[in-house]
């Protein structure tokens, strides 16, 4: 099952099978031209590099390999049309209401309390702003990852974001651009956020480590230890209503656990008073489409928590 073409067509098939997926292909609305419909569905082509890629998404040049999530313009007056192809065989992603069939908010999980105040060693980042943290990250030489980086990736988003998404570490495109989640996994993240009515621009997006690990290997414990104070200060400044931890590295680091990711889902954990939802990493979803449905459920739980917290 390593053939990227087979992997990718299985991925597309599963998307279509997921009835709730916002990118389910639908017939164009009356009056909408087929040309307009097909524009939003640039044929996806398999990416041999990305297909087996782990943490980051090296090899993924930015581009629309995934059908772009479309803004919610579905008119109410339109009769619900059966999913499927149009006469011309064209279709477009359909926006659905994320609330429909969303799972209930799960019980509490791991609670990570705020650190005890240390009267002797003051946190050197304690008075820094988000901009100052970003500047420090770009110059950082605290671990070996600085040697091979092109750009450090501090993270981006509004300082008053209500959701913070945390991944593992920059991939190739992130290293090139200095921006988080802009490769193939990033495109998927952007779609997922749009599907729960959160434009990416309203979310603060960052990683556990701010520099790309060579070949997208997992960050090592000492690299995480060196880097994570930047993240903790970012979280302290932003104080989001919810944290979405994507993938094992983010979950294990934040919650200080070795529990496998599957066991951390379906709980509302707490990091220093902030609710944490754990889900699969978007790069993992590209490799294993079976995780898409659980991820969709997880992000809808996160979305409900945002609503619940006003
Ligand atoms: N819709 C899905 O079906 N899965 C996701 O991960 C996001 C949106
Ligand atoms: N994978 C991550 O974990 N983070 C990124 O920024 C991109 C890919």
CSV table of C-alpha atoms and ligand atoms in Angstrom, one decimal:
chain,number,residue,atom,x,y,z
A,1,UNK,CA,0.0,0.0,0.0
A,2,UNK,CA,2.9,2.4,-0.7
A,3,UNK,CA,1.9,3.3,-4.2
A,4,UNK,CA,1.2,7.1,-3.9
A,5,UNK,CA,-1.4,7.0,-6.6
A,6,UNK,CA,-3.4,4.3,-4.9
A,7,UNK,CA,-3.0,6.0,-1.6
A,8,UNK,CA,-4.2,9.2,-3.0
A,9,UNK,CA,-7.2,7.8,-4.8
A,10,UNK,CA,-8.1,5.9,-1.7
A,11,UNK,CA,-7.9,9.2,0.2
A,12,UNK,CA,-10.2,10.9,-2.3
A,13,UNK,CA,-12.6,8.0,-2.2
A,14,UNK,CA,-12.8,8.2,1.6
A,15,UNK,CA,-13.4,11.8,1.5
A,16,UNK,CA,-16.4,11.2,-0.6
A,17,UNK,CA,-17.6,8.5,1.7
A,18,UNK,CA,-17.4,10.8,4.7
A,19,UNK,CA,-20.9,12.2,4.4
A,20,UNK,CA,-20.1,15.1,6.7
A,21,UNK,CA,-17.0,16.2,5.0
A,22,UNK,CA,-17.3,19.8,3.8
A,23,UNK,CA,-15.4,18.9,0.6
A,24,UNK,CA,-17.9,16.3,-0.4
A,25,UNK,CA,-18.4,16.8,-4.1
A,26,UNK,CA,-21.8,18.2,-4.9
A,27,UNK,CA,-23.6,19.3,-8.0
A,28,UNK,CA,-23.4,23.0,-8.8
A,29,UNK,CA,-26.2,25.2,-7.6
A,30,UNK,CA,-28.7,26.2,-10.3
A,31,UNK,CA,-27.1,29.0,-12.3
A,32,UNK,CA,-23.6,28.1,-11.3
A,33,UNK,CA,-21.5,27.3,-14.3
A,34,UNK,CA,-19.6,24.1,-14.5
A,35,UNK,CA,-16.5,26.1,-15.2
A,36,UNK,CA,-16.9,27.9,-11.9
A,37,UNK,CA,-17.5,24.6,-10.2
A,38,UNK,CA,-14.5,22.9,-11.6
A,39,UNK,CA,-12.2,25.8,-10.7
A,40,UNK,CA,-12.5,24.9,-7.1
A,41,UNK,CA,-11.5,21.3,-7.8
A,42,UNK,CA,-8.1,21.5,-9.3
A,43,UNK,CA,-7.2,17.9,-9.9
A,44,UNK,CA,-5.2,16.7,-7.0
A,45,UNK,CA,-2.0,14.9,-7.9
A,46,UNK,CA,-0.2,12.4,-5.8
A,47,UNK,CA,3.0,13.6,-4.1
A,48,UNK,CA,5.4,10.8,-3.8
A,49,UNK,CA,7.5,12.7,-1.3
A,50,UNK,CA,4.6,13.7,0.8
A,51,UNK,CA,2.9,10.4,0.7
A,52,UNK,CA,5.3,8.7,3.0
A,53,UNK,CA,6.4,11.8,4.9
A,54,UNK,CA,6.1,11.9,8.6
A,55,UNK,CA,6.2,15.0,10.7
A,56,UNK,CA,6.6,17.8,8.3
A,57,UNK,CA,5.7,17.8,4.7
A,58,UNK,CA,8.9,18.1,2.8
A,59,UNK,CA,8.6,18.0,-1.0
A,60,UNK,CA,5.3,19.6,-0.9
A,61,UNK,CA,5.6,22.8,-2.9
A,62,UNK,CA,2.8,25.2,-2.0
A,63,UNK,CA,-0.1,24.7,-4.4
A,64,UNK,CA,-3.6,23.4,-4.3
A,65,UNK,CA,-3.5,19.7,-4.4
A,66,UNK,CA,-6.5,19.6,-2.2
A,67,UNK,CA,-9.8,20.9,-3.3
A,68,UNK,CA,-10.0,24.3,-1.5
A,69,UNK,CA,-12.6,24.5,1.2
A,70,UNK,CA,-15.3,26.9,-0.2
A,71,UNK,CA,-16.8,29.7,1.8
A,72,UNK,CA,-20.3,29.0,3.1
A,73,UNK,CA,-22.3,30.3,0.3
A,74,UNK,CA,-24.7,27.4,0.0
A,75,UNK,CA,-28.1,29.0,-0.5
A,76,UNK,CA,-30.8,27.8,1.8
A,77,UNK,CA,-33.4,27.8,-1.0
A,78,UNK,CA,-31.5,25.3,-2.9
A,79,UNK,CA,-33.0,21.9,-2.9
A,80,UNK,CA,-30.7,19.4,-1.2
A,81,UNK,CA,-29.0,17.7,-4.1
A,82,UNK,CA,-27.8,14.2,-4.0
A,83,UNK,CA,-24.0,13.9,-3.8
A,84,UNK,CA,-22.4,13.0,-7.0
A,85,UNK,CA,-21.2,14.1,-10.4
A,86,UNK,CA,-23.0,16.5,-12.6
A,87,UNK,CA,-23.9,15.8,-16.2
A,88,UNK,CA,-20.5,17.1,-17.2
A,89,UNK,CA,-18.9,15.0,-14.5
A,90,UNK,CA,-17.9,18.2,-12.7
A,91,UNK,CA,-18.5,18.9,-9.0
A,92,UNK,CA,-17.4,21.1,-6.2
A,93,UNK,CA,-16.8,20.8,-2.5
A,94,UNK,CA,-19.9,21.4,-0.4
A,95,UNK,CA,-19.9,23.3,2.8
A,96,UNK,CA,-21.8,21.6,5.6
A,97,UNK,CA,-22.8,22.8,9.1
A,98,UNK,CA,-20.1,21.4,11.5
A,99,UNK,CA,-22.7,21.2,14.3
A,100,UNK,CA,-24.6,18.4,12.6
A,101,UNK,CA,-23.7,15.2,14.2
A,102,UNK,CA,-20.9,16.7,16.3
A,103,UNK,CA,-19.9,14.6,19.3
A,104,UNK,CA,-20.7,15.8,22.9
A,105,UNK,CA,-18.0,17.5,24.9
A,106,UNK,CA,-16.0,14.6,26.6
A,107,UNK,CA,-15.0,14.3,30.2
A,108,UNK,CA,-11.9,15.8,31.8
A,109,UNK,CA,-8.5,14.3,31.2
A,110,UNK,CA,-5.0,15.2,32.3
A,111,UNK,CA,-4.6,18.4,34.2
A,112,UNK,CA,-1.2,20.2,34.0
A,113,UNK,CA,-1.2,22.9,36.6
A,114,UNK,CA,0.7,26.2,36.3
A,115,UNK,CA,4.3,25.9,37.5
A,116,UNK,CA,5.0,26.7,41.1
A,117,UNK,CA,6.5,30.2,41.4
A,118,UNK,CA,10.2,30.0,41.5
A,119,UNK,CA,11.6,32.8,43.6
A,120,UNK,CA,15.2,32.2,42.7
A,121,UNK,CA,15.3,31.7,38.9
A,122,UNK,CA,13.2,34.2,37.1
A,123,UNK,CA,11.9,33.2,33.7
A,124,UNK,CA,14.0,35.2,31.2
A,125,UNK,CA,11.0,35.3,28.8
A,126,UNK,CA,8.5,36.5,31.4
A,127,UNK,CA,8.3,40.1,30.2
A,128,UNK,CA,8.6,39.4,26.5
A,129,UNK,CA,5.9,40.2,23.9
A,130,UNK,CA,4.9,38.0,21.0
A,131,UNK,CA,7.0,40.1,18.7
A,132,UNK,CA,10.0,39.9,21.0
A,133,UNK,CA,9.6,36.1,21.3
A,134,UNK,CA,9.5,35.8,17.5
A,135,UNK,CA,12.7,37.9,17.3
A,136,UNK,CA,14.4,35.7,19.9
A,137,UNK,CA,13.3,32.5,18.1
A,138,UNK,CA,14.7,33.8,14.7
A,139,UNK,CA,18.1,34.3,16.4
A,140,UNK,CA,18.0,31.3,18.6
A,141,UNK,CA,20.9,28.9,19.0
A,142,UNK,CA,19.7,27.0,22.0
A,143,UNK,CA,19.9,23.6,20.2
A,144,UNK,CA,21.5,21.9,17.2
A,145,UNK,CA,18.4,22.5,15.0
A,146,UNK,CA,19.6,26.0,14.4
A,147,UNK,CA,22.5,24.8,12.3
A,148,UNK,CA,20.6,23.5,9.4
A,149,UNK,CA,17.6,25.8,9.4
A,150,UNK,CA,16.9,28.4,6.6
A,151,UNK,CA,14.4,30.2,8.7
A,152,UNK,CA,13.1,29.6,12.2
A,153,UNK,CA,9.3,29.5,12.4
A,154,UNK,CA,8.0,31.3,15.5
A,155,UNK,CA,4.4,30.9,14.7
A,156,UNK,CA,1.8,33.3,13.5
A,157,UNK,CA,-1.7,34.6,14.3
A,158,UNK,CA,-3.5,37.3,16.2
A,159,UNK,CA,-2.3,37.9,19.8
A,160,UNK,CA,-6.0,37.6,20.9
A,161,UNK,CA,-6.6,34.4,19.1
A,162,UNK,CA,-9.1,32.2,20.9
A,163,UNK,CA,-7.7,29.0,19.4
A,164,UNK,CA,-4.0,28.0,19.3
A,165,UNK,CA,-3.1,25.1,17.1
A,166,UNK,CA,0.2,23.4,17.9
A,167,UNK,CA,2.0,21.0,15.6
A,168,UNK,CA,5.3,19.3,15.9
A,169,UNK,CA,7.9,21.3,14.0
A,170,UNK,CA,8.5,23.0,10.6
A,171,UNK,CA,8.7,21.0,7.4
A,172,UNK,CA,10.6,22.0,4.3
A,173,UNK,CA,8.2,24.7,3.1
A,174,UNK,CA,7.9,26.2,6.5
A,175,UNK,CA,11.7,26.3,6.8
A,176,UNK,CA,11.9,28.0,3.4
A,177,UNK,CA,9.2,30.6,4.2
A,178,UNK,CA,9.5,31.0,8.0
A,179,UNK,CA,5.8,30.4,8.3
A,180,UNK,CA,4.0,27.6,10.1
A,181,UNK,CA,1.8,25.0,8.3
A,182,UNK,CA,2.1,26.3,4.8
A,183,UNK,CA,3.0,23.1,3.0
A,184,UNK,CA,0.7,20.3,2.2
A,185,UNK,CA,-0.2,19.5,5.8
A,186,UNK,CA,-0.8,23.2,6.2
A,187,UNK,CA,-3.3,23.3,3.4
A,188,UNK,CA,-5.2,20.5,5.0
A,189,UNK,CA,-5.1,22.3,8.4
A,190,UNK,CA,-6.5,25.5,6.7
A,191,UNK,CA,-9.4,23.4,5.2
A,192,UNK,CA,-10.1,21.8,8.6
A,193,UNK,CA,-10.3,25.2,10.3
A,194,UNK,CA,-12.5,26.6,7.6
A,195,UNK,CA,-14.8,23.6,8.0
A,196,UNK,CA,-15.4,24.6,11.6
A,197,UNK,CA,-16.0,28.2,10.6
A,198,UNK,CA,-12.6,29.4,11.8
A,199,UNK,CA,-10.7,31.3,9.1
A,200,UNK,CA,-7.0,30.5,9.5
A,201,UNK,CA,-6.3,34.2,10.0
A,202,UNK,CA,-8.2,34.1,13.3
A,203,UNK,CA,-6.1,31.2,14.8
A,204,UNK,CA,-2.6,31.3,16.2
A,205,UNK,CA,-0.6,28.5,14.6
A,206,UNK,CA,2.7,27.3,15.9
A,207,UNK,CA,4.8,24.3,16.7
A,208,UNK,CA,6.6,22.6,19.6
A,209,UNK,CA,10.0,23.2,18.0
A,210,UNK,CA,10.6,26.3,15.9
A,211,UNK,CA,13.3,24.9,13.6
A,212,UNK,CA,13.0,22.1,11.1
A,213,UNK,CA,14.4,18.8,12.2
A,214,UNK,CA,16.6,17.3,9.4
A,215,UNK,CA,14.5,15.0,7.1
A,216,UNK,CA,11.5,15.9,9.3
A,217,UNK,CA,12.6,13.4,12.0
A,218,UNK,CA,10.9,13.8,15.3
A,219,UNK,CA,12.3,16.5,17.5
A,220,UNK,CA,14.6,15.0,20.2
A,221,UNK,CA,13.8,15.5,23.9
A,222,UNK,CA,16.7,18.0,24.4
A,223,UNK,CA,15.6,20.0,21.4
A,224,UNK,CA,12.0,20.1,22.8
A,225,UNK,CA,13.3,21.1,26.2
A,226,UNK,CA,15.4,23.9,24.7
A,227,UNK,CA,12.6,25.3,22.6
A,228,UNK,CA,9.4,24.8,24.5
A,229,UNK,CA,9.8,27.9,26.8
A,230,UNK,CA,9.1,30.0,23.7
A,231,UNK,CA,5.8,28.2,23.2
A,232,UNK,CA,4.9,28.4,26.9
A,233,UNK,CA,5.4,32.2,26.9
A,234,UNK,CA,3.4,32.5,23.7
A,235,UNK,CA,0.5,30.6,25.4
A,236,UNK,CA,0.8,32.8,28.4
A,237,UNK,CA,0.5,35.9,26.3
A,238,UNK,CA,-2.3,34.7,24.1
A,239,UNK,CA,-4.2,32.9,26.8
A,240,UNK,CA,-6.5,31.2,24.3
A,241,UNK,CA,-9.8,29.7,25.2
A,242,UNK,CA,-8.7,26.4,23.6
A,243,UNK,CA,-5.5,24.6,22.5
A,244,UNK,CA,-5.6,22.1,19.7
A,245,UNK,CA,-2.6,19.8,20.0
A,246,UNK,CA,-2.1,18.0,16.7
A,247,UNK,CA,0.0,14.8,16.8
A,248,UNK,CA,1.8,12.9,19.4
A,249,UNK,CA,4.7,15.3,19.9
A,250,UNK,CA,2.4,18.2,20.7
A,251,UNK,CA,0.2,16.1,23.0
A,252,UNK,CA,3.0,14.4,24.9
A,253,UNK,CA,4.9,17.7,25.4
A,254,UNK,CA,2.0,19.8,26.6
A,255,UNK,CA,0.5,17.1,28.8
A,256,UNK,CA,3.8,15.7,30.0
A,257,UNK,CA,2.8,12.1,29.2
A,258,UNK,CA,3.9,9.2,27.1
A,259,UNK,CA,0.4,7.9,26.5
A,260,UNK,CA,-0.3,7.1,22.9
A,261,UNK,CA,-2.3,9.7,21.0
A,262,UNK,CA,-5.4,7.4,20.6
A,263,UNK,CA,-5.8,7.3,24.4
A,264,UNK,CA,-5.6,11.1,24.7
A,265,UNK,CA,-8.4,11.8,22.3
A,266,UNK,CA,-11.9,12.3,23.6
A,267,UNK,CA,-10.9,14.1,26.7
A,268,UNK,CA,-10.7,17.7,27.7
A,269,UNK,CA,-7.3,18.1,29.2
A,270,UNK,CA,-5.9,21.2,30.8
A,271,UNK,CA,-2.6,23.0,30.3
A,272,UNK,CA,-2.2,25.7,32.9
A,273,UNK,CA,-5.9,26.3,33.0
A,274,UNK,CA,-6.4,26.2,29.2
A,275,UNK,CA,-8.5,23.4,27.8
A,276,UNK,CA,-6.6,21.1,25.4
A,277,UNK,CA,-8.0,18.9,22.7
A,278,UNK,CA,-5.7,16.3,21.2
A,279,UNK,CA,-6.1,15.0,17.7
A,280,UNK,CA,-4.1,13.5,14.8
A,281,UNK,CA,-1.5,15.6,12.9
A,282,UNK,CA,-2.7,16.7,9.4
A,283,UNK,CA,0.4,15.1,7.9
A,284,UNK,CA,-0.7,11.8,9.4
A,285,UNK,CA,-4.2,12.3,7.9
A,286,UNK,CA,-2.5,12.6,4.5
A,287,UNK,CA,-1.0,9.2,5.0
A,288,UNK,CA,-3.9,7.6,6.7
A,289,UNK,CA,-7.4,8.8,5.7
A,290,UNK,CA,-9.0,6.5,8.3
A,291,UNK,CA,-8.0,9.2,10.8
A,292,UNK,CA,-10.0,11.9,9.1
A,293,UNK,CA,-13.3,11.1,10.6
A,294,UNK,CA,-11.9,11.0,14.2
A,295,UNK,CA,-10.1,14.3,13.5
A,296,UNK,CA,-13.2,15.9,12.3
A,297,UNK,CA,-14.9,14.8,15.5
A,298,UNK,CA,-12.1,16.2,17.6
A,299,UNK,CA,-12.0,19.6,15.9
A,300,UNK,CA,-15.7,19.9,16.4
A,301,UNK,CA,-15.3,19.2,20.1
A,302,UNK,CA,-12.7,22.0,20.1
A,303,UNK,CA,-15.1,24.3,18.3
A,304,UNK,CA,-17.9,23.6,20.8
A,305,UNK,CA,-15.6,24.4,23.6
A,306,UNK,CA,-14.8,27.8,22.0
A,307,UNK,CA,-18.6,28.5,21.8
A,308,UNK,CA,-19.1,27.3,25.4
A,309,UNK,CA,-16.4,29.6,26.6
A,310,UNK,CA,-18.1,32.6,25.1
B,1,LIG,N1,-13.9,17.2,7.5
B,1,LIG,C1,-13.5,15.9,7.6
B,1,LIG,O1,-14.2,15.0,7.2
B,1,LIG,N2,-12.4,15.6,8.2
B,1,LIG,C2,-11.5,16.6,8.6
B,1,LIG,O2,-10.5,16.3,9.2
B,1,LIG,C3,-12.0,17.9,8.5
B,1,LIG,C4,-13.1,18.2,7.9
B,2,LIG,N1,4.1,20.0,10.3
B,2,LIG,C1,4.1,20.5,11.5
B,2,LIG,O1,4.1,19.9,12.5
B,2,LIG,N2,4.2,21.9,11.6
B,2,LIG,C2,4.3,22.6,10.5
B,2,LIG,O2,4.4,23.9,10.6
B,2,LIG,C3,4.2,22.0,9.2
B,2,LIG,C4,4.1,20.7,9.2
